[in-house]
Amino acid sequence: MTDKELKRVESTPESRCDDARRCRLAALGAALRNRDYDKIEGDDQAPLERALMAVMSTPSLVGPLKQKEKEFYVTWFSLAYRSGAPRLGFGDHKTPVASDSYCLHQADGSLKFELGARPLPGKTPPEKENGFFEPRVDEPDDFLQILTSGSPIKKKRQKRSA
């Protein structure tokens, strides 16, 4: 089969890093984990759907999708988030994270799994020239950086398997 038939998307680590920043993937993960879209009553549906549509509109992250497929996934993920199911690991049921530097941004020491001062993804309407993407936000991330320390969980697993 050809690359076109397999729907492979040409990308590099640098282009995927830029795409993840453009759709604010790390901030979206933190917002979902902490159920930040539930904090302001009645003001959560549109930002959540805009943030999810930005991710679904990034072929290097999700593959090439038709508009109807993007809309389906955005609706499906929104409904799953709204369900509040404990198995999703969001809100009160979120998975515990390591408390060492592995879960801190190297640039400023802020927590990766909290939005902190970062704006809620999708809160700002997209720019017309960018289609589904909101204006660039200067926020810390560790994409393409060598981590200063390894995950304590990964280290435990490596010790057990040795």
XYZ file of N, CA and C in Angstrom:
486
model
N 0.840 -1.188 0.000
C 0.000 0.000 0.000
C 0.880 1.244 0.000
N 0.385 2.275 -0.627
C 1.124 3.534 -0.683
C 0.872 4.350 0.586
N 1.712 5.350 0.788
C 1.536 6.241 1.938
C 0.186 6.943 1.888
N -0.253 7.286 0.678
C -1.541 7.961 0.534
C -2.686 7.023 0.924
N -2.597 5.761 0.494
C -3.625 4.786 0.836
C -3.657 4.510 2.343
N -2.480 4.541 2.962
C -2.384 4.333 4.407
C -2.716 5.596 5.202
N -2.907 6.714 4.485
C -3.226 8.015 5.084
C -2.139 8.479 6.052
N -0.899 8.240 5.659
C 0.226 8.704 6.475
C 0.402 10.203 6.295
N 0.736 10.860 7.373
C 0.939 12.302 7.362
C 2.427 12.561 7.521
N 2.981 13.313 6.590
C 4.394 13.674 6.658
C 4.601 14.648 7.819
N 5.517 14.322 8.703
C 5.820 15.232 9.808
C 7.198 14.896 10.366
N 7.704 15.827 11.133
C 8.975 15.655 11.835
C 8.717 15.910 13.311
N 9.633 15.548 14.180
C 9.424 15.892 15.598
C 9.200 17.388 15.800
N 9.921 18.210 15.032
C 9.772 19.662 15.170
C 8.397 20.132 14.700
N 7.898 19.565 13.593
C 6.584 19.989 13.106
C 5.478 19.509 14.042
N 5.631 18.309 14.622
C 4.625 17.832 15.590
C 4.655 18.683 16.853
N 5.838 19.111 17.252
C 5.972 20.010 18.409
C 5.244 21.325 18.132
N 5.468 21.888 16.964
C 4.796 23.140 16.598
C 3.282 22.940 16.536
N 2.843 21.812 15.994
C 1.411 21.524 15.914
C 0.795 21.366 17.301
N 1.503 20.692 18.200
C 0.994 20.520 19.568
C 0.882 21.864 20.277
N 1.830 22.755 20.013
C 1.759 24.098 20.595
C 0.608 24.894 19.988
N 0.431 24.760 18.675
C -0.610 25.532 17.985
C -2.002 25.154 18.481
N -2.236 23.863 18.731
C -3.567 23.463 19.199
C -3.628 23.390 20.733
N -2.529 23.750 21.413
C -2.461 23.835 22.875
C -2.779 22.493 23.537
N -2.171 21.433 23.006
C -2.432 20.072 23.449
C -2.109 19.859 24.929
N -0.973 20.361 25.397
C -0.589 20.163 26.801
C -1.566 20.874 27.746
N -1.941 22.094 27.408
C -2.887 22.840 28.245
C -4.259 22.174 28.241
N -4.665 21.631 27.094
C -5.945 20.928 27.020
C -5.931 19.705 27.935
N -4.835 18.965 27.925
C -4.725 17.799 28.814
C -4.862 18.190 30.273
N -4.208 19.280 30.672
C -4.301 19.747 32.059
C -5.729 20.202 32.379
N -6.357 20.906 31.448
C -7.726 21.394 31.679
C -8.713 20.244 31.806
N -8.569 19.224 30.960
C -9.464 18.068 31.045
C -9.254 17.327 32.357
N -7.989 17.099 32.714
C -7.669 16.347 33.928
C -8.297 16.978 35.164
N -8.275 18.295 35.226
C -8.760 19.011 36.407
C -10.197 19.506 36.260
N -10.862 19.088 35.181
C -12.250 19.475 34.892
C -12.418 21.000 34.916
N -11.454 21.700 34.328
C -11.500 23.164 34.298
C -12.639 23.700 33.436
N -13.180 22.879 32.559
C -14.312 23.331 31.747
C -15.612 23.330 32.539
N -15.589 22.835 33.765
C -16.794 22.804 34.600
C -16.824 23.919 35.629
N -15.801 24.741 35.678
C -15.691 25.720 36.766
C -16.619 26.910 36.616
N -16.938 27.326 35.396
C -17.849 28.451 35.180
C -19.111 27.900 34.543
N -20.196 27.913 35.265
C -21.464 27.343 34.811
C -21.960 28.045 33.544
N -22.345 27.259 32.540
C -22.907 27.798 31.317
C -21.899 28.374 30.348
N -20.612 28.329 30.694
C -19.585 28.932 29.850
C -18.552 27.887 29.440
N -18.989 26.648 29.330
C -18.001 25.602 29.141
C -18.118 24.853 27.822
N -19.287 24.757 27.243
C -19.497 23.922 26.057
C -18.716 24.429 24.848
N -18.853 25.689 24.508
C -18.183 26.234 23.322
C -16.656 26.177 23.445
N -16.056 26.599 24.576
C -14.597 26.493 24.674
C -14.089 25.051 24.562
N -14.784 24.113 25.188
C -14.373 22.712 25.105
C -14.422 22.227 23.661
N -15.497 22.525 22.971
C -15.625 22.088 21.581
C -14.600 22.763 20.675
N -14.292 24.053 20.905
C -13.266 24.736 20.108
C -11.897 24.112 20.345
N -11.581 23.806 21.607
C -10.279 23.206 21.922
C -10.154 21.819 21.305
N -11.204 21.028 21.390
C -11.172 19.691 20.793
C -11.093 19.770 19.264
N -11.791 20.728 18.669
C -11.747 20.880 17.214
C -10.348 21.289 16.759
N -9.651 22.084 17.545
C -8.274 22.454 17.198
C -7.392 21.211 17.146
N -7.545 20.317 18.100
C -6.758 19.077 18.094
C -7.159 18.211 16.902
N -8.461 18.054 16.670
C -8.940 17.217 15.568
C -8.568 17.798 14.202
N -8.206 19.072 14.158
C -7.826 19.737 12.911
C -6.314 19.751 12.716
N -5.613 18.933 13.457
C -4.158 18.865 13.386
C -3.753 17.489 12.868
N -3.613 17.339 11.543
C -3.360 16.025 10.953
C -2.133 15.293 11.497
N -1.090 16.014 11.864
C 0.105 15.325 12.363
C -0.135 14.667 13.721
N -1.199 15.052 14.405
C -1.519 14.458 15.705
C -2.609 13.403 15.621
N -3.582 13.578 14.720
C -4.729 12.661 14.661
C -4.909 11.993 13.304
N -4.097 12.367 12.319
C -4.266 11.828 10.980
C -5.224 12.690 10.184
N -5.332 12.412 8.886
C -6.238 13.209 8.057
C -7.689 12.824 8.330
N -8.492 13.799 8.686
C -9.910 13.555 8.969
C -10.774 14.462 8.097
N -11.914 13.954 7.688
C -12.896 14.765 6.982
C -13.645 15.613 8.013
N -14.273 16.684 7.557
C -14.968 17.588 8.471
C -16.021 16.869 9.305
N -16.784 15.980 8.697
C -17.822 15.225 9.433
C -17.186 14.336 10.508
N -16.023 13.759 10.222
C -15.323 12.937 11.213
C -14.862 13.794 12.385
N -14.323 14.970 12.082
C -13.897 15.879 13.148
C -15.076 16.237 14.043
N -16.195 16.594 13.420
C -17.386 16.959 14.193
C -17.867 15.794 15.048
N -17.838 14.592 14.502
C -18.238 13.406 15.261
C -17.346 13.218 16.482
N -16.028 13.270 16.287
C -15.105 13.061 17.405
C -15.238 14.149 18.461
N -15.397 15.394 18.034
C -15.581 16.491 18.991
C -16.840 16.254 19.813
N -17.926 15.881 19.158
C -19.178 15.596 19.877
C -19.004 14.424 20.823
N -18.385 13.371 20.345
C -18.194 12.152 21.144
C -17.325 12.432 22.366
N -16.174 13.112 22.155
C -15.293 13.425 23.277
C -15.960 14.384 24.263
N -16.733 15.343 23.755
C -17.452 16.273 24.638
C -18.456 15.526 25.510
N -19.187 14.600 24.888
C -20.158 13.812 25.655
C -19.473 12.928 26.690
N -18.350 12.347 26.318
C -17.608 11.515 27.273
C -17.138 12.362 28.458
N -16.615 13.548 28.168
C -16.166 14.455 29.231
C -17.342 14.847 30.126
N -18.466 15.203 29.506
C -19.654 15.622 30.258
C -20.236 14.505 31.113
N -19.997 13.263 30.729
C -20.568 12.134 31.473
C -20.061 12.099 32.910
N -18.864 12.604 33.138
C -18.295 12.588 34.488
C -17.939 11.198 34.964
N -17.820 10.242 34.055
C -17.504 8.859 34.430
C -16.162 8.796 35.158
N -16.114 8.126 36.311
C -14.867 8.027 37.073
C -13.733 7.350 36.298
N -14.064 6.455 35.381
C -13.033 5.734 34.622
C -12.203 6.651 33.728
N -12.706 7.827 33.431
C -11.952 8.752 32.597
C -10.744 9.321 33.338
N -10.792 9.340 34.655
C -9.672 9.844 35.435
C -9.598 11.357 35.491
N -10.736 12.032 35.434
C -10.780 13.493 35.497
C -11.369 13.937 36.821
N -11.111 15.197 37.190
C -11.734 15.787 38.377
C -11.379 15.058 39.656
N -12.398 14.708 40.445
C -12.169 14.034 41.727
C -11.549 12.653 41.561
N -11.630 12.090 40.368
C -11.131 10.742 40.106
C -9.827 10.754 39.317
N -9.147 11.901 39.292
C -7.938 11.997 38.477
C -6.826 11.102 39.017
N -6.024 10.645 38.110
C -4.912 9.768 38.435
C -3.827 10.574 39.140
N -3.281 10.053 40.232
C -2.191 10.771 40.907
C -0.963 10.874 39.993
N -0.223 11.940 40.156
C 0.994 12.131 39.360
C 2.197 12.214 40.285
N 3.376 12.036 39.712
C 4.616 12.103 40.489
C 4.780 13.502 41.065
N 5.436 13.599 42.176
C 5.598 14.903 42.834
C 7.018 15.446 42.683
N 7.790 14.889 41.767
C 9.148 15.391 41.583
C 9.235 16.275 40.341
N 10.446 16.606 39.941
C 10.649 17.536 38.833
C 10.175 16.981 37.494
N 9.911 15.700 37.412
C 9.418 15.116 36.158
C 8.087 15.751 35.746
N 7.280 16.187 36.676
C 5.969 16.769 36.387
C 5.957 18.290 36.486
N 7.136 18.887 36.398
C 7.259 20.345 36.413
C 7.847 20.812 35.087
N 7.389 21.974 34.604
C 8.006 22.548 33.414
C 9.421 22.980 33.768
N 10.352 22.636 32.912
C 11.749 22.979 33.181
C 11.994 24.478 33.153
N 11.269 25.202 32.309
C 11.512 26.634 32.141
C 11.185 27.447 33.385
N 10.040 27.165 34.026
C 9.623 28.001 35.147
C 9.228 27.226 36.405
N 9.303 25.897 36.361
C 8.973 25.091 37.537
C 7.486 24.952 37.814
N 6.628 25.417 36.888
C 5.176 25.295 37.105
C 4.739 23.852 36.858
N 3.614 23.496 37.448
C 3.106 22.136 37.320
C 2.578 21.890 35.902
N 2.963 20.776 35.301
C 2.490 20.441 33.958
C 1.018 20.074 33.965
N 0.550 19.500 35.053
C -0.802 18.956 35.107
C -1.826 19.941 35.657
N -1.454 21.205 35.816
C -2.361 22.280 36.246
C -2.283 23.403 35.218
N -3.410 24.053 34.953
C -3.380 25.196 34.031
C -2.632 26.375 34.633
N -2.781 26.580 35.928
C -2.124 27.709 36.573
C -2.559 29.015 35.939
N -1.613 29.810 35.462
C -1.912 31.104 34.857
C -2.225 30.998 33.367
N -2.107 29.805 32.804
C -2.393 29.635 31.378
C -3.895 29.779 31.128
N -4.270 30.431 30.038
C -5.707 30.555 29.733
C -6.309 29.211 29.329
N -7.584 29.056 29.573
C -8.311 27.841 29.230
C -8.316 27.649 27.713
N -7.854 26.504 27.210
C -7.868 26.278 25.758
C -9.287 26.365 25.194
N -9.423 27.066 24.082
C -10.719 27.220 23.437
C -11.506 28.430 23.916
N -11.060 29.054 24.987
C -11.774 30.211 25.549
C -11.736 31.395 24.588
N -10.605 31.561 23.912
C -10.469 32.632 22.933
C -10.941 32.121 21.579
N -11.878 32.812 20.941
C -12.330 32.361 19.613
C -11.158 32.285 18.635
N -11.228 31.373 17.668
C -10.113 31.219 16.728
C -9.935 32.432 15.831
N -8.698 32.613 15.393
C -8.410 33.671 14.434
C -8.947 33.234 13.072
N -9.472 34.175 12.325
C -10.042 33.828 11.011
C -8.993 33.224 10.085
N -7.784 33.790 10.097
C -6.753 33.291 9.188
C -6.202 31.931 9.623
N -6.407 31.539 10.882
C -5.927 30.247 11.364
C -7.012 29.181 11.387
N -8.204 29.502 10.973
C -9.276 28.517 10.933
C -9.755 28.087 12.303
N -9.235 26.977 12.812
C -9.694 26.406 14.073
C -8.809 26.771 15.256
N -7.724 27.485 15.032
C -6.736 27.713 16.080
C -6.838 29.116 16.667
N -6.743 29.179 17.990
C -6.768 30.473 18.653
C -5.408 31.146 18.498
N -5.300 32.444 18.794
C -4.000 33.107 18.688
C -2.966 32.400 19.555
N -1.714 32.483 19.131
C -0.628 31.824 19.874
C -0.599 32.304 21.313
N -0.361 31.358 22.212
C -0.252 31.654 23.633
C 1.164 31.292 24.057
N 1.830 32.220 24.704
C 3.183 31.938 25.184
C 3.056 31.212 26.518
N 3.246 29.898 26.476
C 3.123 29.091 27.678
C 4.256 28.079 27.717
N 4.669 27.684 28.912
C 5.784 26.741 29.001
C 5.388 25.344 28.532
N 6.344 24.660 27.937
C 6.186 23.239 27.646
C 7.595 22.644 27.553
N 7.666 21.360 27.595
C 8.964 20.682 27.536
C 9.111 19.872 26.256
N 8.382 20.249 25.213
C 8.491 19.539 23.948
C 9.918 19.631 23.429
N 10.453 18.532 22.979
C 11.791 18.416 22.382
C 12.926 18.762 23.343
N 12.659 18.777 24.625
C 13.715 19.037 25.593
C 14.108 17.726 26.262
N 15.352 17.641 26.634
C 15.816 16.468 27.371
C 15.424 16.678 28.820
N 14.707 15.727 29.383
C 14.243 15.864 30.761
C 15.414 15.808 31.730
N 15.323 16.623 32.771
C 16.401 16.675 33.749
C 16.406 15.458 34.665
N 15.247 14.851 34.862
C 15.186 13.634 35.670
C 14.136 12.721 35.083
N 14.282 11.459 35.327
C 13.322 10.493 34.816
C 12.157 10.318 35.765
N 11.131 9.729 35.271
C 9.952 9.452 36.073
C 10.274 8.422 37.144
N 9.861 8.664 38.393
C 10.118 7.677 39.440
C 9.379 6.370 39.187
N 8.241 6.434 38.529
C 7.484 5.214 38.227
C 8.240 4.383 37.201
N 8.784 5.030 36.183
C 9.541 4.328 35.156
C 10.795 3.694 35.774
N 11.433 4.423 36.690
C 12.622 3.879 37.345
C 12.289 2.628 38.149
N 11.134 2.649 38.850
C 10.706 1.468 39.613
C 10.504 0.269 38.693
N 9.854 0.503 37.567
C 9.583 -0.588 36.616
C 10.881 -1.165 36.086
N 11.860 -0.291 35.786
C 13.136 -0.749 35.261
C 13.876 -1.592 36.296
N 13.797 -1.200 37.581
C 14.454 -1.970 38.641
C 13.823 -3.347 38.786
N 12.471 -3.402 38.709
C 11.766 -4.673 38.849
C 12.097 -5.633 37.712
N 12.224 -5.107 36.487
C 12.455 -5.983 35.343
C 13.914 -6.425 35.239
N 14.802 -5.765 35.962
C 16.239 -6.124 35.892
C 16.577 -7.313 36.764
